[in-house]
C-alpha positions as a LaTeX table, in Angstrom:
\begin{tabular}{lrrr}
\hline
Residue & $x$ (\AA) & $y$ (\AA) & $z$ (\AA) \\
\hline
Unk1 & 0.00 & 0.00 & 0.00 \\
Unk2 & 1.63 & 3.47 & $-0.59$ \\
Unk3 & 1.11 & 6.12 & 1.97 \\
Unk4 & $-1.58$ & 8.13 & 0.24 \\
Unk5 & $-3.72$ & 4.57 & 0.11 \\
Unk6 & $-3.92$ & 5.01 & 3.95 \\
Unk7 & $-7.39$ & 6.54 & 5.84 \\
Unk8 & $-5.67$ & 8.54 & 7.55 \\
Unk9 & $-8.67$ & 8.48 & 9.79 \\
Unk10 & $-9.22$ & 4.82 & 10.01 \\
Unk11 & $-5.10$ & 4.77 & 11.25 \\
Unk12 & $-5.84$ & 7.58 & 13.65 \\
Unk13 & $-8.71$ & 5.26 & 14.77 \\
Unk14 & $-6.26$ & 2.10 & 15.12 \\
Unk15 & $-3.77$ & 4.09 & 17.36 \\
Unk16 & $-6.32$ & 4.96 & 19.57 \\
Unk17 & $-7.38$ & 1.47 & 19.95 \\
Unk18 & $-4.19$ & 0.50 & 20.27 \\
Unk19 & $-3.06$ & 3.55 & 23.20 \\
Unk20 & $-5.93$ & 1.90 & 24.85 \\
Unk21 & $-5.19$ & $-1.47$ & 24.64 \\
Unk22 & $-1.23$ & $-0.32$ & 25.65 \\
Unk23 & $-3.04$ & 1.57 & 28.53 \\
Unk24 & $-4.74$ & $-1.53$ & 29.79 \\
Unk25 & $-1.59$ & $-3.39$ & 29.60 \\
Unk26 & 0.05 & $-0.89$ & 31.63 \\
Unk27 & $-1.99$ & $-0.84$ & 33.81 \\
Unk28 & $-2.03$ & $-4.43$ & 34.76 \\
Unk29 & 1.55 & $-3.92$ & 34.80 \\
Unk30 & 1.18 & $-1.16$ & 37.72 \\
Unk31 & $-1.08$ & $-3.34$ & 39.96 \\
Unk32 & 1.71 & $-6.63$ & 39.53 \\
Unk33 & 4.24 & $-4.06$ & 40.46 \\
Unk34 & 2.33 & $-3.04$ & 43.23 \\
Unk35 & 1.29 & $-6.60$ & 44.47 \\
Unk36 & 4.87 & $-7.99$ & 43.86 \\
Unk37 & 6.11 & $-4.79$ & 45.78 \\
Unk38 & 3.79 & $-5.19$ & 48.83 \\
Unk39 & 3.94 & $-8.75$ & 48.66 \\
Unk40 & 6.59 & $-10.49$ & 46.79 \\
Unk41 & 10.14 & $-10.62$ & 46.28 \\
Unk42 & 11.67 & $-7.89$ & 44.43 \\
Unk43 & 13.84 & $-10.53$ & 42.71 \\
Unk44 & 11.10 & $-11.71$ & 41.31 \\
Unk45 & 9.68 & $-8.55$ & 40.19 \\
Unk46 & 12.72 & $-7.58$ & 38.51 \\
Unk47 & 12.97 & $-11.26$ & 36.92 \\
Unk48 & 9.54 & $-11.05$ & 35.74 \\
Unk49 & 10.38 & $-7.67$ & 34.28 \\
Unk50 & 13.84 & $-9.30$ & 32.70 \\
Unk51 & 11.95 & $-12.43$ & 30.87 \\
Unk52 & 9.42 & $-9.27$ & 29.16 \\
Unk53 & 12.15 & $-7.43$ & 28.22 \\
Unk54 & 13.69 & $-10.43$ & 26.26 \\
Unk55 & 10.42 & $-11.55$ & 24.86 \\
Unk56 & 10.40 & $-7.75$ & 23.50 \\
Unk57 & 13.84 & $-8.44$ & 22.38 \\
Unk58 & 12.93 & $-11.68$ & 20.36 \\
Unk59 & 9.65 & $-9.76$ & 18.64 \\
Unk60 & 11.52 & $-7.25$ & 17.52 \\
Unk61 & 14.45 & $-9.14$ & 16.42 \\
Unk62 & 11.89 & $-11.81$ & 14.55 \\
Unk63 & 9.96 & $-8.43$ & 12.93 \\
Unk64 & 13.59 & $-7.40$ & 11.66 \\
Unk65 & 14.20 & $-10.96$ & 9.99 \\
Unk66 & 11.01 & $-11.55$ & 8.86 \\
Unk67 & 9.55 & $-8.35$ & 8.07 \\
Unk68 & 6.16 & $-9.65$ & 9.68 \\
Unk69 & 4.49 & $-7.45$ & 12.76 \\
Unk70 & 3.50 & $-9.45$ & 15.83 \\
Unk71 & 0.81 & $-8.51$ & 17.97 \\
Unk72 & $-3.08$ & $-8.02$ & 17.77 \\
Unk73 & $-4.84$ & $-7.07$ & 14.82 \\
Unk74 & $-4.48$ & $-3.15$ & 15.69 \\
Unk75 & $-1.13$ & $-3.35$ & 16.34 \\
Unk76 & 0.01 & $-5.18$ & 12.91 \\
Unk77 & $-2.01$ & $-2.67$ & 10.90 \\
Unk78 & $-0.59$ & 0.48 & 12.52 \\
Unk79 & 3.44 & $-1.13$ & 12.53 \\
Unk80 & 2.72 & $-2.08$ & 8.55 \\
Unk81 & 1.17 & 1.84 & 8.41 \\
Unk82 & 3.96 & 2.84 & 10.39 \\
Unk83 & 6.42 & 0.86 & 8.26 \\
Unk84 & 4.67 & 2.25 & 4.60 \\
Unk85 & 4.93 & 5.55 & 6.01 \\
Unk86 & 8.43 & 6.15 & 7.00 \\
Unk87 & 10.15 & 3.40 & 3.95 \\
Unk88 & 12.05 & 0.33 & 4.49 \\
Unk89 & 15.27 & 1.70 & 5.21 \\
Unk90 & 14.11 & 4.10 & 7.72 \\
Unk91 & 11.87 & 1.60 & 9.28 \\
Unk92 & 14.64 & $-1.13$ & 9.67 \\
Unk93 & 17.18 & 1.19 & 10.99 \\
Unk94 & 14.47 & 2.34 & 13.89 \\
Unk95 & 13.77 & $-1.31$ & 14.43 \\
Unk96 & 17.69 & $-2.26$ & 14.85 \\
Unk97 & 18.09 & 0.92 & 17.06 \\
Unk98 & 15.19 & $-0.69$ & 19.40 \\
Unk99 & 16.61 & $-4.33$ & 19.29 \\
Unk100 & 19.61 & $-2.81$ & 20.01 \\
Unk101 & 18.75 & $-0.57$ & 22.77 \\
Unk102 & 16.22 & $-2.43$ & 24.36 \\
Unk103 & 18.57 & $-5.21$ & 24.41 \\
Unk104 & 21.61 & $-3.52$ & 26.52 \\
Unk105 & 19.05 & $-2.68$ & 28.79 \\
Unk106 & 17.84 & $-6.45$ & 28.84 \\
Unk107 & 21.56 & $-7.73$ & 29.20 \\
Unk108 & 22.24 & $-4.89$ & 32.15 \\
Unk109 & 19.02 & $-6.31$ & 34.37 \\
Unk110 & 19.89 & $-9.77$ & 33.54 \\
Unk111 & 23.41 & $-9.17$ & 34.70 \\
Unk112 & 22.50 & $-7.06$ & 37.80 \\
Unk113 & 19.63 & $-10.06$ & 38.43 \\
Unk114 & 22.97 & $-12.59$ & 38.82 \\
Unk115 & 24.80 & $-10.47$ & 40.87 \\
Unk116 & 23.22 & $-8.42$ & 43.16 \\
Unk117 & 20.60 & $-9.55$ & 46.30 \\
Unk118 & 17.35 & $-7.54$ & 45.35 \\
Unk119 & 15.98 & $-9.76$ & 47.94 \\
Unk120 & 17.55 & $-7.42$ & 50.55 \\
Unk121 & 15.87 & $-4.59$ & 48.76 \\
Unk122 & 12.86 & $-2.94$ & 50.07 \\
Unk123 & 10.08 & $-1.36$ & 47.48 \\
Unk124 & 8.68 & 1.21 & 48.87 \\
Unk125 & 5.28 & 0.89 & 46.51 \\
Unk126 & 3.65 & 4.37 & 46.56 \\
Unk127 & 7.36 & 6.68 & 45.98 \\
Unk128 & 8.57 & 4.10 & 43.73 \\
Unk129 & 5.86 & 4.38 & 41.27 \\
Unk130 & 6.24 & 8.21 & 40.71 \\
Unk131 & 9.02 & 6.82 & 37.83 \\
Unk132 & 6.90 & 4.65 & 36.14 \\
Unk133 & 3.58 & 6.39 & 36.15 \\
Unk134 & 5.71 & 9.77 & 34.81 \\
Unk135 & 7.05 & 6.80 & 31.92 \\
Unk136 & 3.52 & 6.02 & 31.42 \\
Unk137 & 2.20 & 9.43 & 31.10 \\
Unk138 & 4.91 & 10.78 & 28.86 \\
Unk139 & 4.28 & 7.38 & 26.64 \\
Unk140 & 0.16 & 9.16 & 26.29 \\
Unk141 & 1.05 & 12.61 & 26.05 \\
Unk142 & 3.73 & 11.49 & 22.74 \\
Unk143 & 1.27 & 8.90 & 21.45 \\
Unk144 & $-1.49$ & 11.61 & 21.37 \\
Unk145 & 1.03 & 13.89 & 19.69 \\
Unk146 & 1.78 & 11.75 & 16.82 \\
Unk147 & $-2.01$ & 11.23 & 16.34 \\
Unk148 & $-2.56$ & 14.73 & 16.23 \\
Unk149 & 0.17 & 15.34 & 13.71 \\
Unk150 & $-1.12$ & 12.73 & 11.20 \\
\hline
\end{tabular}
């Protein structure tokens, strides 16, 4: 599809869809971390955290090879959009710079996970979560941004 073959309303519709959808994820996300916090033990937490990071690794690493989107229905049409709209050599070299990125990060945790006792680490739930709900409202406030400047 070329980029003027695009609804450029229908695609604004899909990344709404899809902000909500994110939204819900993250929010599930921010109760776990709250449970595990409260509850748990914050090796796990950061372990469970490690394994998604990897499995984000592998998706991204799989879309590279294969040139096929994973994910719901929403989410393939706006990453082929996504793809049309910025051209296959753009598109692949944002996709390596995520692999890459996202993997340091993975291989940093996963190394800090071996060596360090998080277990001796205490979460304090309601300050700790002032980083991640900032991360989740900057993620909204650049999603809606983008939508707006389709």
């Amino acid at each position: 599809m070329g980029v003027t073959q695009w609804d450029i309303q229908e695609v604004k519709h899909l990344k709404r869809k899809q902000l909500v959808q994110n939204n819900l994820v993250m929010m599930f996300l921010f109760v776990l971390i709250g449970y595990f916090s409260k509850h748990g033990k914050p090796s796990l937490l950061i372990g469970v955290f490690c394994v998604l990071l990897w499995i984000i690794v592998a998706i991204t690493l799989y879309t590279i090879k294969t040139g096929r989107p994973i994910g719901t229905k929403t989410s393939k049409r706006v990453q082929e959009f996504d793809r049309n709209r910025s051209g296959e050599k753009r598109w692949k070299q944002k996709k390596m710079t995520e692999a890459v990125i996202i993997s340091v990060i993975s291989v940093l945790i996963t190394g800090l996970l071996f060596v360090k006792d998080f277990n001796s680490l205490r979460l304090d739930f309601p300050i700790g979560a002032f980083p991640f709900i900032g991360a989740w409202i900057g993620y909204n406030i650049g999603e809606i941004i983008r939508m707006n400047n389709l």
